Amino acid sequence: MSATARLLFTRSFIKPTTSASIRSQLALPNNKFSWVRSASHYTTSTFKADFDNEFHKDNGFHKQHHQHNKMGKRQFNGKPGKFRKKQKKVVVASEGSPEEVLLHDINALLETLTVADVVDEGATEAQAEAKPEVEKVEGGEKAEEKTEDKEEAETKQEELLAQGTEIEAEVLSLSSTGDGLARQKGSNSNHIYVVPFTVPGDVVKARVYRHVPQDGYSHADFLEVLTPSPLRDDSRIQCKYFAKCSGCQFQMLDYSEQLKHKRSIVVKAYKNFSNLSPELVPEILDTLGSPLQYGYRTKLTPHFDGPPGGNRRGFKKPMEEMPPIGFTPKGLRKVMDIEDCPIATDAVRAGLKAERERMSKEFASYTRGATILLRESTKRVPKPADGSGSEIAVPDLKPGVLSTPIATPAADGSYTDFKTCITDNNATSTEYIDSFIFQNPAGSFFQNNNSILSPFTDHIRQHILPPSLPEGAKPIKNLIDAYSGSGLFTITQSSLFPGGSIGIDIADKSIDFARRNARLNGLDESQCKFIAADAPKLFESVAQLDADETVVVLDPPRKGCDASFLRQLMQFAPRRVVYVSCNVHTQARDVGVLVRGRVGDTFGEAFVDPTEGEKKMSRYVIESIRGFDFFPQTGHVEGVAILNRVDE
C-alpha cells in the first residue's frame, strides 16, 4: 500500500486501498494523470470527496460507516430513541491559541506533501507502464512479495518513534508560532516534527520528546545544525542563550526575512481564522519594521523558583544558595539562569545586573520564588532656551535601581533623556513618544518597544481618517478609543478630531492615569476625556455621538473582542473602525464578524441571534491590513486593520 493512500484514509473506517485500485474504482480513463488535479487545487479533502462520491455511490457503506465525529468514533446507526432529543451544534469561537495556529500550519503542509506524493507516484507508475518488459520479468509472485515487503517497511516507518529518539530532520517550512516544521530525513513518512530555532532548508539533529498522534505531529528539541539553510547565518546571533531560552526564535535570520515571515503570519491568520472568502480580504501590506532590532525592550520580568521542599504544609525553608534568575527554556518548566538579554534596553540590562547583585546578597531571606520587574523610566531634560550651559545636570531618578542614569541626547541636541530602571510594581514610570508624555504604574501594561511607537502612532494618524468621503457625507469629528488603557491613541490622535476624542476602559485605575496623561499633554476635557464603563454598556456612554461622524479605535487584549462588544459596535455603526491587535489570529476572527455583520455563528451562539434583531447591525469592508514588528527576533507580530462601514 502506498504512503499516500495510507495518509489520506488513516483516520477513516475505510480499509486502506492502493492508489491503483482507487483509480479502478473511480472508473477513470487509462491516462494515469487524468485523476490528478493541479497542485494548487488538489488537496486531501478534494481527493477524499472524489473517492467518496464514486466508491460509495451505489452502496450503503458510506452512510453506515464513513461518517464519524471528531474523535473518530462511529455515529449511532440505528433510529433515535423515543426520548432522544436532537442536540444543537456547538460552535466554539477560535481563541487563536498557539496550538490552534500550529495545527493550521501543519495541516497546510501535510496537504502540500500529499499533493506532491500523489504527483510523484503518478509519474512513477507512468514510467513503469512505459516499460512492460520489466513488468513481465518482475510480475507474479515475486512482485507481490516485493510489494508486501515495501508496505511492511512503510508501516514500520510510520510508527511513532520512542520519546528521546534522536533524528535527522529536514525543515520544510516555518510555522506562525516561530517553530520549524520538519520531516525525518530519509523517511517516506509524512509525520511532521515541530523543531524550534530552525528555518526552512536546515537539516538538523533533533530529539523527539512529545507526540500529538491525533493530529499527526510530534515535538522535538533542537540539538544542532547538520546542514545550514541558505537563510541561516549564525554570525548574526547576539545572545549566548539563543536556541535554549524561549524568548527569541529568529536571531539567525536576516531582518528582511523576518519581516517577510511576519507578513506571511498575517496572511495565514486571515486565511485560517476570518472565515472570509479571499476576495473580501485585500492584499496584506508589508510589515513595518522596528527602528531597533536589539536593545528595544523597555520591560523584562525574569523570575526565580523557591527552594526545593519549601512551602509544603506551611513549612518555610530559606534558600541555601542564589537561585537561577531568568526565563523558562523552550519546552521545560525550570528556570534558566540569564545574566544578560541583548534585546532589552541598556537601562533594563543594567537593572538586571543590579538585581542579580542584590539577590546574591539577599537570597537567604527568600522562602519562595518571585518575579522581578525591570521597567525603563525616562526623565527628559530640555536644553536651556538661551543655550547656556554645555552640560545638563543629571536628575535624581529615584526609585530607580541604577546608581547613575543612562543619558541619551536627542539627535538635534534639544534635550537629553535620562533613563533608569524601576523594580517596584507600584512606582510610576514615564515614557515619551515624540513630544507626548505618558505615565503609568510600572507593573501595568504599556507597549514594550518605544522605538517603534513613533512610526506606529504616525501610521494610525495618517490612516485614522478616510482618504475621501462620499458626496454629501458628514465630516468625521469624533474619536472613540475603546480599550483605551492609559490613553495612547486617545491622546496621540486627539488633534485630528474637532468634536473631541473619548477613551473608554473598564479599569478605573487605567482611566485615572489616562486623565493624568491628558493633563500632562495639555489637553482639556473638550479635546480629550475618559470614561470608565462596564463592557455590556460600553457604547451607552457615547450614545449622544453621531455614528456618521465617528471613528472607533479598538486595541483589545490577546483574546480579542467578545460577542457582546462586537454586537454593540455594529449596532452603534461608526463610519470607520481601526482595529489594533497583539494577536492577528483573533483580530482576523473579529474582522470577519464585522465584514459579515453577524456575531452568532462565530461565537457559538444561535445562527439567528434574537438579540441581533433588536437593532439593525451594520457590516464593514476592509480597506487595509498591515503588520508591525514590535518584537524583532521573535515570532510575534502586531496587526492594524482599517475598515469602512457599508451603507446599503
XYZ file of C-alpha atoms in Angstrom, residues 22-485:
464
model
C -8.683 3.680 -6.189
C -8.379 4.664 -9.820
C -10.029 1.445 -10.921
C -12.966 2.145 -8.589
C -13.218 5.689 -9.918
C -13.555 4.180 -13.430
C -11.352 6.877 -14.949
C -9.645 6.629 -18.362
C -6.326 4.873 -18.732
C -4.390 8.134 -18.751
C -2.636 7.874 -15.401
C -2.709 11.625 -14.806
C -6.404 12.196 -15.531
C -7.286 11.778 -11.885
C -4.551 14.068 -10.544
C -5.644 17.676 -10.179
C -3.239 20.569 -10.352
C -1.177 21.036 -7.192
C -2.850 24.358 -6.437
C -6.303 22.777 -6.198
C -5.673 19.151 -5.271
C -5.876 18.641 -1.506
C -6.633 15.830 0.896
C -10.224 16.986 1.247
C -10.900 17.138 -2.515
C -9.280 13.742 -3.046
C -11.446 12.200 -0.329
C -14.513 13.870 -1.858
C -13.775 12.307 -5.261
C -13.261 8.947 -3.613
C -16.455 9.148 -1.560
C -18.614 10.242 -4.477
C -17.575 7.337 -6.685
C -16.526 4.481 -4.409
C -19.587 4.676 -2.151
C -22.134 5.782 -4.741
C -24.096 2.558 -5.027
C -23.874 1.040 -1.585
C -24.829 1.919 1.949
C -21.329 1.652 3.356
C -20.775 5.410 3.209
C -23.860 6.189 5.249
C -23.262 3.453 7.791
C -19.527 3.536 8.378
C -17.769 6.509 6.820
C -19.144 9.355 8.891
C -17.512 9.928 12.278
C -17.327 12.517 14.915
C -14.103 14.417 15.566
C -12.790 11.744 17.904
C -13.007 9.099 15.166
C -15.941 7.177 16.722
C -18.821 5.798 14.729
C -22.086 7.633 14.860
C -25.232 5.998 16.148
C -26.539 3.894 13.254
C -29.970 2.932 14.491
C -33.108 5.021 14.796
C -33.160 7.656 17.521
C -34.725 6.552 20.774
C -38.196 7.680 21.696
C -36.944 10.337 24.077
C -33.752 11.250 22.226
C -33.529 14.979 21.557
C -31.634 16.422 18.653
C -28.684 18.326 20.061
C -27.698 21.706 18.743
C -24.350 22.002 17.052
C -21.975 23.836 19.351
C -19.644 26.279 17.652
C -16.678 27.336 19.758
C -15.106 30.693 18.998
C -11.489 30.421 17.922
C -9.074 31.764 20.509
C -6.063 31.925 18.186
C -4.034 29.813 20.622
C -0.517 28.686 19.645
C -1.763 25.089 19.416
C -4.585 26.079 17.087
C -2.306 28.218 14.913
C 0.309 25.461 14.750
C -2.244 22.842 13.691
C -3.423 25.002 10.789
C 0.163 25.270 9.544
C 0.785 21.546 9.927
C -2.392 20.631 8.041
C -1.470 23.012 5.225
C 1.982 21.421 4.981
C 0.504 17.905 5.006
C -1.811 18.819 2.139
C 1.175 20.114 0.169
C 3.131 16.923 0.856
C 0.122 14.779 -0.102
C -0.221 16.524 -3.448
C 3.489 16.136 -4.105
C 3.362 12.443 -3.238
C 0.330 11.898 -5.481
C 2.028 13.607 -8.423
C 5.308 11.742 -7.853
C 3.532 8.404 -7.607
C 1.584 9.073 -10.768
C 4.820 9.838 -12.601
C 6.471 6.680 -11.286
C 3.574 4.493 -12.414
C 3.529 6.143 -15.829
C 7.205 5.275 -16.219
C 6.517 1.691 -15.186
C 3.732 1.388 -17.764
C 6.166 2.538 -20.472
C 8.389 -0.493 -19.668
C 6.116 -3.568 -19.989
C 9.062 -5.897 -20.381
C 10.292 -5.026 -16.908
C 6.828 -5.642 -15.512
C 6.728 -9.128 -17.056
C 10.086 -10.050 -15.558
C 9.099 -8.803 -12.130
C 5.488 -9.938 -12.316
C 3.748 -12.727 -10.472
C 4.569 -13.928 -7.003
C 7.979 -12.246 -6.918
C 6.452 -8.799 -7.498
C 3.763 -9.427 -4.874
C 6.419 -10.334 -2.330
C 8.300 -7.089 -3.073
C 5.094 -5.067 -2.693
C 4.320 -6.687 0.652
C 7.863 -6.054 1.902
C 7.602 -2.417 0.832
C 4.244 -1.977 2.600
C 5.593 -3.593 5.769
C 8.620 -1.251 5.733
C 6.391 1.798 5.229
C 4.165 0.708 8.110
C 7.149 0.444 10.431
C 8.416 3.844 9.345
C 5.083 5.435 10.147
C 5.039 4.092 13.698
C 5.760 6.782 16.290
C 9.357 6.960 17.414
C 10.171 6.374 21.055
C 10.459 9.532 23.116
C 14.092 10.529 23.385
C 14.928 9.246 19.894
C 17.384 11.450 18.027
C 16.635 12.016 14.347
C 17.926 13.941 11.378
C 15.139 16.315 10.376
C 14.778 18.336 7.202
C 12.961 21.618 7.856
C 10.302 22.292 5.213
C 8.529 25.419 6.430
C 8.221 27.907 9.267
C 5.100 27.982 11.393
C 3.364 31.157 12.549
C 4.431 30.133 16.055
C 8.076 30.625 15.036
C 8.893 26.898 15.042
C 10.252 24.920 12.103
C 8.088 22.145 10.626
C 10.258 19.220 9.606
C 10.139 15.688 8.249
C 12.559 12.919 9.209
C 15.278 12.754 6.586
C 15.288 9.564 4.543
C 11.807 8.564 5.708
C 8.788 8.059 3.435
C 6.513 9.102 6.286
C 4.778 12.472 6.237
C 4.796 12.679 10.019
C 5.702 16.247 10.999
C 8.181 17.217 13.703
C 7.956 20.663 15.294
C 11.533 21.823 15.885
C 12.253 25.296 17.337
C 15.171 27.553 16.358
C 15.238 26.269 12.770
C 14.499 27.755 9.348
C 13.363 26.201 6.044
C 16.253 24.405 4.347
C 18.016 23.435 7.580
C 18.933 19.796 8.208
C 19.195 19.433 11.979
C 19.604 16.846 14.681
C 16.567 16.829 16.968
C 15.334 14.774 19.930
C 11.691 13.682 19.998
C 10.024 14.414 23.340
C 6.248 14.539 22.853
C 3.750 13.132 20.355
C 0.383 14.531 19.267
C -0.721 11.458 17.296
C -4.320 12.527 16.756
C -3.055 15.490 14.730
C -0.134 13.791 13.010
C 2.825 15.602 14.543
C 5.409 15.455 17.320
C 7.527 17.965 19.220
C 11.303 17.674 19.171
C 14.142 19.561 20.848
C 16.668 21.266 18.608
C 20.144 19.801 19.177
C 22.423 21.035 16.392
C 22.555 22.125 12.764
C 23.934 19.441 10.438
C 23.481 21.306 7.143
C 22.582 25.013 7.381
C 19.916 26.587 5.208
C 20.962 29.396 2.846
C 18.720 31.581 5.048
C 20.749 30.818 8.190
C 23.739 32.856 9.305
C 24.690 32.093 12.893
C 27.126 35.028 12.959
C 24.013 37.230 13.351
C 23.223 35.683 16.753
C 23.975 38.140 19.560
C 22.806 36.159 22.579
C 24.714 33.259 24.140
C 21.420 31.772 25.355
C 19.819 31.650 21.904
C 18.368 28.230 20.984
C 17.927 27.485 24.702
C 15.987 30.464 26.084
C 12.463 30.560 24.651
C 12.414 34.349 24.232
C 13.787 34.667 20.668
C 13.383 32.447 17.610
C 14.940 34.290 14.649
C 18.344 35.692 15.577
C 19.949 33.617 12.789
C 17.677 35.229 10.152
C 18.320 38.434 8.235
C 15.865 41.089 9.406
C 14.309 41.446 5.945
C 13.486 37.711 6.056
C 11.936 38.129 9.492
C 9.634 40.830 8.126
C 8.655 38.642 5.138
C 7.779 35.813 7.503
C 5.729 38.125 9.715
C 3.751 39.278 6.714
C 3.006 35.609 5.965
C 1.750 35.202 9.556
C -0.856 37.911 8.919
C -1.767 36.377 5.537
C -2.338 32.952 7.097
C -4.243 34.444 10.033
C -6.883 35.904 7.716
C -6.953 32.745 5.608
C -7.455 30.436 8.589
C -9.419 32.487 11.117
C -11.523 35.145 9.365
C -13.972 32.773 7.637
C -13.984 35.218 4.728
C -13.683 34.387 1.054
C -10.332 35.561 -0.397
C -11.865 38.341 -2.474
C -13.081 40.068 0.715
C -9.554 40.332 2.147
C -7.257 42.873 0.450
C -3.604 42.101 -0.185
C -1.722 42.239 3.112
C 0.728 45.155 3.165
C 4.406 44.722 4.018
C 5.191 44.536 7.718
C 6.578 47.764 9.149
C 9.913 47.047 10.849
C 11.224 48.270 14.168
C 13.898 51.023 14.091
C 15.782 48.958 16.696
C 16.204 45.194 16.255
C 18.172 44.796 19.507
C 18.111 46.911 22.655
C 14.425 47.756 22.267
C 12.547 46.079 25.137
C 11.644 48.547 27.881
C 10.334 45.850 30.209
C 11.507 42.396 31.315
C 10.148 40.132 34.054
C 12.761 37.497 34.960
C 11.845 35.161 37.783
C 13.249 32.518 40.109
C 11.881 29.418 41.831
C 11.634 28.824 45.544
C 13.874 26.376 47.409
C 13.207 22.643 46.886
C 10.836 21.365 49.551
C 9.817 24.840 50.673
C 6.193 25.919 51.341
C 4.948 22.376 51.873
C 2.259 22.292 54.562
C 3.210 25.767 55.674
C 6.892 24.932 56.148
C 9.052 27.848 55.025
C 12.542 26.844 54.028
C 15.059 29.620 53.342
C 17.223 29.453 50.248
C 20.681 27.996 50.790
C 22.194 29.436 47.606
C 21.369 32.004 44.978
C 18.746 30.502 42.634
C 18.845 30.693 38.827
C 17.253 34.004 37.797
C 15.961 34.317 34.269
C 13.427 32.750 31.945
C 11.985 29.362 31.064
C 13.835 27.294 28.446
C 11.908 26.036 25.424
C 9.821 23.009 26.375
C 10.842 22.973 30.051
C 9.427 24.338 33.290
C 12.589 25.019 35.274
C 14.141 28.492 35.255
C 17.245 29.074 33.147
C 19.834 31.426 34.633
C 20.138 34.514 32.388
C 22.865 37.072 33.090
C 22.056 39.407 30.189
C 19.407 39.955 27.491
C 20.530 41.871 24.360
C 17.012 42.657 23.144
C 16.447 44.779 26.291
C 17.351 48.463 26.504
C 20.620 49.486 28.156
C 18.738 50.654 31.260
C 16.880 47.349 31.632
C 20.093 45.344 31.060
C 21.830 47.392 33.741
C 18.824 46.850 36.008
C 19.061 43.075 35.517
C 22.725 43.156 36.516
C 21.947 45.256 39.596
C 19.117 42.945 40.693
C 21.305 39.874 40.286
C 23.944 41.514 42.507
C 21.266 42.307 45.101
C 19.966 38.740 45.036
C 23.476 37.352 45.528
C 23.463 39.066 48.942
C 19.795 38.673 49.928
C 18.770 35.227 48.619
C 18.699 33.715 52.135
C 15.765 35.989 53.053
C 13.529 34.372 50.397
C 11.440 31.305 51.172
C 9.600 31.139 47.869
C 10.029 32.108 44.235
C 9.225 35.531 42.796
C 9.104 37.608 39.627
C 11.374 40.634 39.269
C 10.044 43.694 37.442
C 12.518 45.592 35.268
C 10.839 48.643 33.693
C 12.639 51.505 31.983
C 11.655 55.024 33.020
C 12.728 58.301 31.402
C 13.300 61.837 32.616
C 13.557 64.363 29.750
C 15.650 67.460 30.451
C 15.404 70.175 27.769
C 18.395 72.254 26.786
C 18.154 75.799 28.220
C 16.358 78.119 25.806
C 19.198 80.650 25.926
C 21.706 77.961 25.001
C 23.688 78.451 28.197
C 25.463 75.509 29.773
C 27.304 72.881 27.792
C 26.225 70.067 30.129
C 22.845 69.125 31.510
C 22.749 68.162 35.181
C 21.849 64.550 35.924
C 18.428 64.467 37.634
C 17.528 62.371 40.667
C 15.516 59.411 39.315
C 14.673 57.526 42.490
C 13.199 54.904 42.944
C 15.301 53.589 40.051
C 17.824 50.873 40.888
C 20.657 52.389 38.813
C 23.205 54.456 40.713
C 23.856 56.554 37.592
C 21.075 57.069 34.997
C 21.922 56.454 31.348
C 21.981 59.692 29.315
C 20.590 59.668 25.751
C 20.870 63.048 23.976
C 18.379 63.955 21.253
C 19.692 63.925 17.679
C 19.188 67.697 17.404
C 20.580 68.383 20.884
C 17.329 69.973 22.091
C 17.050 67.693 25.124
C 18.621 64.754 26.901
C 16.685 61.710 28.097
C 17.967 60.167 31.326
C 16.907 56.549 31.727
C 16.781 54.341 34.774
C 15.195 51.009 35.675
C 12.274 50.604 38.104
C 11.632 47.377 40.045
C 8.649 48.496 42.172
C 5.336 47.488 40.557
C 3.535 50.388 42.212
C 6.055 53.062 41.242
C 5.275 55.375 38.318
C 7.203 55.007 35.072
C 7.488 57.768 32.467
C 7.772 57.317 28.710
C 7.915 59.706 25.743
C 6.543 59.224 22.216
C 7.778 62.166 20.164
C 6.600 65.137 22.254
C 3.867 63.166 24.056
C 4.457 62.067 27.650
C 2.842 59.037 29.320
C 2.973 57.905 32.923
C 1.805 54.511 34.148
C 2.148 52.174 37.106
C 5.456 50.432 36.377
C 3.867 46.983 36.634
C 0.947 47.749 34.302
C 0.738 47.181 30.567
C 2.259 49.641 28.138
C 3.891 48.879 24.787
C 7.363 47.424 25.368
C 9.165 48.767 22.276
C 9.429 52.531 22.480
C 11.466 52.780 19.260
C 8.511 51.764 17.059
C 5.833 53.814 18.816
C 6.598 56.984 16.858
C 6.172 55.427 13.360
C 3.336 53.260 14.655
C 1.229 56.125 16.017
C 2.084 58.159 12.912
C 0.703 55.350 10.715
C -2.528 55.438 12.725
C -2.597 59.231 12.369
C -2.184 59.004 8.589
C -4.990 56.436 8.205
C -7.459 57.044 11.011
C -9.498 59.348 8.758
C -10.776 58.120 5.374
C -8.846 59.343 2.314
C -12.128 60.696 0.927
C -15.814 60.820 1.808
C -18.824 60.143 -0.426
C -20.564 63.216 -1.753
C -22.884 64.672 0.873
C -21.311 62.619 3.715
C -20.759 64.300 7.067
C -17.130 65.046 8.010
C -15.700 62.877 10.782
C -15.346 64.827 14.028
C -15.205 62.278 16.860
C -12.868 59.534 18.057
C -13.824 56.721 20.401
C -10.854 54.784 21.776
C -12.221 51.517 23.145
C -9.900 49.530 25.438
C -8.134 52.872 25.873
C -5.872 51.923 28.787
